[in-house]
PDB file of C-alpha atoms in Angstrom:
ATOM      1  CA  UNK A   1      58.928 136.779 127.501  1.00 50.00           C
ATOM      2  CA  UNK A   2      59.910 134.613 130.516  1.00 71.00           C
ATOM      3  CA  UNK A   3      62.786 132.871 128.723  1.00 77.00           C
ATOM      4  CA  UNK A   4      64.602 136.008 127.506  1.00 82.00           C
ATOM      5  CA  UNK A   5      68.162 136.372 128.855  1.00 80.00           C
ATOM      6  CA  UNK A   6      68.803 139.024 131.511  1.00 81.00           C
ATOM      7  CA  UNK A   7      72.603 139.039 131.992  1.00 82.00           C
ATOM      8  CA  UNK A   8      75.941 138.041 130.491  1.00 84.00           C
ATOM      9  CA  UNK A   9      78.867 136.282 132.161  1.00 79.00           C
ATOM     10  CA  UNK A  10      82.597 137.010 132.215  1.00 82.00           C
ATOM     11  CA  UNK A  11      85.303 134.423 132.809  1.00 82.00           C
ATOM     12  CA  UNK A  12      85.471 134.184 136.624  1.00 81.00           C
ATOM     13  CA  UNK A  13      88.576 134.087 138.828  1.00 84.00           C
ATOM     14  CA  UNK A  14      90.144 130.693 139.492  1.00 86.00           C
ATOM     15  CA  UNK A  15      89.337 130.740 143.212  1.00 85.00           C
ATOM     16  CA  UNK A  16      87.037 127.722 143.719  1.00 90.00           C
ATOM     17  CA  UNK A  17      87.543 124.012 144.343  1.00 91.00           C
ATOM     18  CA  UNK A  18      85.404 120.966 143.571  1.00 92.00           C
ATOM     19  CA  UNK A  19      83.616 118.521 145.842  1.00 93.00           C
ATOM     20  CA  UNK A  20      81.154 118.509 148.715  1.00 96.00           C
ATOM     21  CA  UNK A  21      81.761 118.348 152.465  1.00 96.00           C
ATOM     22  CA  UNK A  22      78.327 117.715 153.986  1.00 96.00           C
ATOM     23  CA  UNK A  23      74.862 116.550 153.092  1.00 97.00           C
ATOM     24  CA  UNK A  24      71.708 116.908 155.168  1.00 97.00           C
ATOM     25  CA  UNK A  25      68.667 114.719 154.546  1.00 97.00           C
ATOM     26  CA  UNK A  26      65.090 115.755 155.353  1.00 97.00           C
ATOM     27  CA  UNK A  27      62.056 113.511 155.021  1.00 96.00           C
ATOM     28  CA  UNK A  28      60.033 114.167 151.887  1.00 96.00           C
ATOM     29  CA  UNK A  29      57.246 116.687 152.458  1.00 94.00           C
ATOM     30  CA  UNK A  30      58.768 118.095 155.669  1.00 95.00           C
ATOM     31  CA  UNK A  31      59.850 121.453 154.194  1.00 95.00           C
ATOM     32  CA  UNK A  32      56.452 123.131 154.461  1.00 94.00           C
ATOM     33  CA  UNK A  33      56.159 126.330 152.444  1.00 94.00           C
ATOM     34  CA  UNK A  34      59.341 127.291 150.602  1.00 95.00           C
ATOM     35  CA  UNK A  35      59.942 130.939 149.689  1.00 95.00           C
ATOM     36  CA  UNK A  36      62.230 131.641 146.726  1.00 94.00           C
ATOM     37  CA  UNK A  37      63.631 134.974 145.618  1.00 93.00           C
ATOM     38  CA  UNK A  38      65.454 134.979 142.264  1.00 90.00           C
ATOM     39  CA  UNK A  39      65.724 131.141 142.421  1.00 88.00           C
ATOM     40  CA  UNK A  40      67.370 131.249 145.871  1.00 94.00           C
ATOM     41  CA  UNK A  41      65.597 129.695 148.873  1.00 96.00           C
ATOM     42  CA  UNK A  42      65.147 132.497 151.400  1.00 95.00           C
ATOM     43  CA  UNK A  43      62.701 130.861 153.839  1.00 95.00           C
ATOM     44  CA  UNK A  44      61.155 127.525 154.807  1.00 95.00           C
ATOM     45  CA  UNK A  45      58.293 127.007 157.270  1.00 94.00           C
ATOM     46  CA  UNK A  46      58.709 123.325 158.186  1.00 91.00           C
ATOM     47  CA  UNK A  47      55.782 121.511 159.814  1.00 89.00           C
ATOM     48  CA  UNK A  48      52.727 123.073 161.496  1.00 88.00           C
ATOM     49  CA  UNK A  49      54.914 123.979 164.507  1.00 90.00           C
ATOM     50  CA  UNK A  50      57.589 125.535 162.246  1.00 92.00           C
ATOM     51  CA  UNK A  51      60.031 122.719 162.973  1.00 93.00           C
ATOM     52  CA  UNK A  52      62.132 120.522 160.702  1.00 95.00           C
ATOM     53  CA  UNK A  53      64.657 117.776 161.405  1.00 95.00           C
ATOM     54  CA  UNK A  54      67.629 117.278 159.097  1.00 96.00           C
ATOM     55  CA  UNK A  55      70.120 114.415 159.357  1.00 96.00           C
ATOM     56  CA  UNK A  56      73.749 115.424 158.806  1.00 96.00           C
ATOM     57  CA  UNK A  57      76.235 113.257 156.918  1.00 95.00           C
ATOM     58  CA  UNK A  58      79.838 114.483 157.050  1.00 95.00           C
ATOM     59  CA  UNK A  59      81.704 113.650 153.857  1.00 95.00           C
ATOM     60  CA  UNK A  60      85.340 113.281 152.906  1.00 92.00           C
ATOM     61  CA  UNK A  61      86.938 112.119 149.693  1.00 89.00           C
ATOM     62  CA  UNK A  62      85.152 111.375 146.443  1.00 90.00           C
ATOM     63  CA  UNK A  63      81.664 112.869 146.745  1.00 96.00           C
ATOM     64  CA  UNK A  64      79.951 115.010 144.137  1.00 97.00           C
ATOM     65  CA  UNK A  65      76.813 116.737 142.913  1.00 97.00           C
ATOM     66  CA  UNK A  66      76.275 116.995 139.177  1.00 97.00           C
ATOM     67  CA  UNK A  67      73.236 118.426 137.408  1.00 97.00           C
ATOM     68  CA  UNK A  68      72.448 117.336 133.854  1.00 97.00           C
ATOM     69  CA  UNK A  69      70.213 119.546 131.713  1.00 96.00           C
ATOM     70  CA  UNK A  70      67.760 117.738 129.432  1.00 96.00           C
ATOM     71  CA  UNK A  71      65.904 119.891 126.922  1.00 94.00           C
ATOM     72  CA  UNK A  72      63.753 118.832 123.972  1.00 93.00           C
ATOM     73  CA  UNK A  73      62.745 121.279 121.250  1.00 91.00           C
ATOM     74  CA  UNK A  74      60.321 118.699 119.830  1.00 93.00           C
ATOM     75  CA  UNK A  75      58.488 118.189 123.116  1.00 94.00           C
ATOM     76  CA  UNK A  76      58.943 121.719 124.461  1.00 91.00           C
ATOM     77  CA  UNK A  77      60.331 120.381 127.738  1.00 93.00           C
ATOM     78  CA  UNK A  78      63.330 121.071 129.949  1.00 94.00           C
ATOM     79  CA  UNK A  79      64.258 119.447 133.244  1.00 96.00           C
ATOM     80  CA  UNK A  80      67.305 119.164 135.464  1.00 97.00           C
ATOM     81  CA  UNK A  81      68.560 115.827 136.804  1.00 98.00           C
ATOM     82  CA  UNK A  82      70.569 116.164 139.998  1.00 97.00           C
ATOM     83  CA  UNK A  83      72.922 113.258 140.700  1.00 98.00           C
ATOM     84  CA  UNK A  84      74.511 113.060 144.120  1.00 98.00           C
ATOM     85  CA  UNK A  85      77.298 110.480 144.447  1.00 97.00           C
ATOM     86  CA  UNK A  86      78.406 109.613 147.985  1.00 97.00           C
ATOM     87  CA  UNK A  87      81.115 107.350 149.389  1.00 95.00           C
ATOM     88  CA  UNK A  88      80.626 106.477 153.052  1.00 95.00           C
ATOM     89  CA  UNK A  89      83.497 104.459 154.549  1.00 94.00           C
ATOM     90  CA  UNK A  90      83.004 101.836 157.281  1.00 93.00           C
ATOM     91  CA  UNK A  91      80.132  99.369 157.474  1.00 94.00           C
ATOM     92  CA  UNK A  92      77.780  99.269 160.471  1.00 93.00           C
ATOM     93  CA  UNK A  93      74.379  97.802 161.303  1.00 93.00           C
ATOM     94  CA  UNK A  94      73.151 101.332 162.196  1.00 92.00           C
ATOM     95  CA  UNK A  95      74.144 102.693 158.787  1.00 93.00           C
ATOM     96  CA  UNK A  96      72.569  99.678 157.064  1.00 94.00           C
ATOM     97  CA  UNK A  97      69.263 100.539 158.748  1.00 94.00           C
ATOM     98  CA  UNK A  98      69.381 104.247 157.840  1.00 94.00           C
ATOM     99  CA  UNK A  99      70.491 103.655 154.257  1.00 94.00           C
ATOM    100  CA  UNK A 100      67.686 101.119 153.805  1.00 95.00           C
ATOM    101  CA  UNK A 101      65.175 103.769 154.950  1.00 96.00           C
ATOM    102  CA  UNK A 102      66.802 106.291 152.609  1.00 96.00           C
ATOM    103  CA  UNK A 103      66.419 103.849 149.699  1.00 96.00           C
ATOM    104  CA  UNK A 104      62.742 103.294 150.538  1.00 97.00           C
ATOM    105  CA  UNK A 105      62.015 107.050 150.749  1.00 97.00           C
ATOM    106  CA  UNK A 106      62.713 110.090 148.600  1.00 97.00           C
ATOM    107  CA  UNK A 107      64.307 112.699 150.839  1.00 98.00           C
ATOM    108  CA  UNK A 108      65.057 116.332 150.177  1.00 98.00           C
ATOM    109  CA  UNK A 109      68.846 116.802 150.329  1.00 98.00           C
ATOM    110  CA  UNK A 110      70.829 119.911 151.221  1.00 98.00           C
ATOM    111  CA  UNK A 111      74.432 119.851 150.020  1.00 98.00           C
ATOM    112  CA  UNK A 112      77.335 122.063 151.137  1.00 97.00           C
ATOM    113  CA  UNK A 113      80.151 122.289 148.622  1.00 96.00           C
ATOM    114  CA  UNK A 114      83.791 123.047 149.429  1.00 95.00           C
ATOM    115  CA  UNK A 115      83.207 126.711 148.574  1.00 96.00           C
ATOM    116  CA  UNK A 116      80.564 127.265 151.260  1.00 95.00           C
ATOM    117  CA  UNK A 117      77.578 127.105 148.894  1.00 96.00           C
ATOM    118  CA  UNK A 118      74.403 125.411 150.129  1.00 97.00           C
ATOM    119  CA  UNK A 119      72.026 123.856 147.579  1.00 97.00           C
ATOM    120  CA  UNK A 120      68.705 122.022 147.856  1.00 97.00           C
ATOM    121  CA  UNK A 121      68.304 118.876 145.743  1.00 98.00           C
ATOM    122  CA  UNK A 122      64.892 117.327 145.213  1.00 97.00           C
ATOM    123  CA  UNK A 123      62.997 120.430 146.299  1.00 97.00           C
ATOM    124  CA  UNK A 124      59.682 119.516 144.633  1.00 97.00           C
ATOM    125  CA  UNK A 125      59.939 115.777 143.949  1.00 98.00           C
ATOM    126  CA  UNK A 126      62.591 114.505 146.367  1.00 98.00           C
ATOM    127  CA  UNK A 127      65.617 112.388 145.513  1.00 98.00           C
ATOM    128  CA  UNK A 128      65.674 108.637 144.981  1.00 98.00           C
ATOM    129  CA  UNK A 129      68.458 106.192 145.696  1.00 98.00           C
ATOM    130  CA  UNK A 130      69.032 104.899 142.160  1.00 97.00           C
ATOM    131  CA  UNK A 131      72.125 102.792 142.731  1.00 97.00           C
ATOM    132  CA  UNK A 132      75.019 101.989 144.942  1.00 96.00           C
ATOM    133  CA  UNK A 133      76.747  99.156 146.716  1.00 96.00           C
ATOM    134  CA  UNK A 134      77.681  97.845 150.118  1.00 95.00           C
ATOM    135  CA  UNK A 135      81.251  96.546 149.881  1.00 95.00           C
ATOM    136  CA  UNK A 136      83.754  94.862 152.167  1.00 95.00           C
ATOM    137  CA  UNK A 137      86.627  95.325 149.750  1.00 91.00           C
ATOM    138  CA  UNK A 138      89.243  92.723 148.832  1.00 94.00           C
ATOM    139  CA  UNK A 139      92.652  94.203 149.629  1.00 95.00           C
ATOM    140  CA  UNK A 140      93.664  96.052 152.792  1.00 94.00           C
ATOM    141  CA  UNK A 141      93.361  99.445 151.078  1.00 92.00           C
ATOM    142  CA  UNK A 142      89.921  98.848 149.504  1.00 94.00           C
ATOM    143  CA  UNK A 143      86.716 100.592 150.552  1.00 91.00           C
ATOM    144  CA  UNK A 144      84.812  98.813 153.279  1.00 93.00           C
ATOM    145  CA  UNK A 145      81.668 100.896 153.193  1.00 94.00           C
ATOM    146  CA  UNK A 146      78.879 102.293 151.064  1.00 95.00           C
ATOM    147  CA  UNK A 147      78.685 103.877 147.639  1.00 96.00           C
ATOM    148  CA  UNK A 148      75.372 105.616 146.937  1.00 97.00           C
ATOM    149  CA  UNK A 149      73.877 107.386 143.958  1.00 98.00           C
ATOM    150  CA  UNK A 150      70.823 109.573 144.570  1.00 98.00           C
ATOM    151  CA  UNK A 151      68.941 111.218 141.725  1.00 98.00           C
ATOM    152  CA  UNK A 152      66.319 113.944 141.579  1.00 97.00           C
ATOM    153  CA  UNK A 153      64.467 115.355 138.587  1.00 97.00           C
ATOM    154  CA  UNK A 154      63.273 118.939 138.934  1.00 97.00           C
ATOM    155  CA  UNK A 155      61.945 121.841 136.884  1.00 95.00           C
ATOM    156  CA  UNK A 156      64.861 124.018 138.107  1.00 94.00           C
ATOM    157  CA  UNK A 157      68.485 123.222 138.991  1.00 95.00           C
ATOM    158  CA  UNK A 158      69.343 122.736 142.670  1.00 95.00           C
ATOM    159  CA  UNK A 159      68.418 125.991 144.397  1.00 95.00           C
ATOM    160  CA  UNK A 160      70.990 127.895 146.413  1.00 96.00           C
ATOM    161  CA  UNK A 161      69.996 128.397 150.068  1.00 97.00           C
ATOM    162  CA  UNK A 162      70.424 131.751 151.787  1.00 94.00           C
ATOM    163  CA  UNK A 163      72.355 131.970 155.075  1.00 94.00           C
ATOM    164  CA  UNK A 164      73.370 128.342 155.649  1.00 93.00           C
ATOM    165  CA  UNK A 165      76.214 127.469 158.032  1.00 93.00           C
ATOM    166  CA  UNK A 166      78.300 124.321 158.425  1.00 92.00           C
ATOM    167  CA  UNK A 167      76.403 123.501 161.638  1.00 93.00           C
ATOM    168  CA  UNK A 168      72.912 124.389 160.358  1.00 95.00           C
ATOM    169  CA  UNK A 169      72.146 124.607 156.647  1.00 95.00           C
ATOM    170  CA  UNK A 170      68.851 126.381 157.418  1.00 95.00           C
ATOM    171  CA  UNK A 171      70.284 128.979 159.817  1.00 93.00           C
ATOM    172  CA  UNK A 172      69.241 131.808 157.472  1.00 92.00           C
ATOM    173  CA  UNK A 173      65.557 130.816 157.514  1.00 93.00           C
ATOM    174  CA  UNK A 174      63.459 133.053 159.797  1.00 91.00           C
ATOM    175  CA  UNK A 175      60.260 130.947 159.870  1.00 92.00           C
ATOM    176  CA  UNK A 176      61.625 127.554 160.894  1.00 92.00           C
ATOM    177  CA  UNK A 177      63.624 126.005 163.707  1.00 92.00           C
ATOM    178  CA  UNK A 178      65.868 123.256 162.369  1.00 92.00           C
ATOM    179  CA  UNK A 179      66.997 120.341 164.517  1.00 92.00           C
ATOM    180  CA  UNK A 180      70.262 118.995 163.099  1.00 94.00           C
ATOM    181  CA  UNK A 181      70.789 115.328 164.022  1.00 92.00           C
ATOM    182  CA  UNK A 182      74.455 114.425 163.844  1.00 90.00           C
ATOM    183  CA  UNK A 183      75.672 110.957 163.009  1.00 78.00           C
ATOM    184  CA  UNK A 184      77.833 108.749 165.158  1.00 73.00           C
ATOM    185  CA  UNK A 185      81.250 107.262 164.577  1.00 68.00           C
ATOM    186  CA  UNK A 186      79.949 103.687 164.601  1.00 60.00           C
TER     187      UNK A 186
END
């Protein structure tokens, strides 16, 4: 049966830390064919020319990815809700424009955590901006910037990605050439 367990788990070493350091956004539908082996993404084809563009957001401070599991015995359903919470300091007209486009769309999002793991959020259905704020702050030490919450609902939890690097999260993919567009310090 497909839902029978296949392995146990011991208590792991205490050698990891929390948080995320980067997120890359790709337009919905731009991944092409995605190959998965044991729930890990091992290849992506991109568009008809085997190209994909991802937009890199460097992160620092309070940023997180959390996946909630929702399962109903009565309905026979299970899904995973990925919630990405981002804090982006400093307001700019350029960021306003990009974040507006992000809110209108439903991008695929690749996240790198502080342990060097790369995960794809919104693989099948994309992620939606479901909340956030644009704030100037009140006191000198307050955030003048953006707080965003993006949510994706998927059949599987965020897939790990094989062979990602901090400069190209899709470096391990043999069938696609990824163009990484870096942000500016506006």
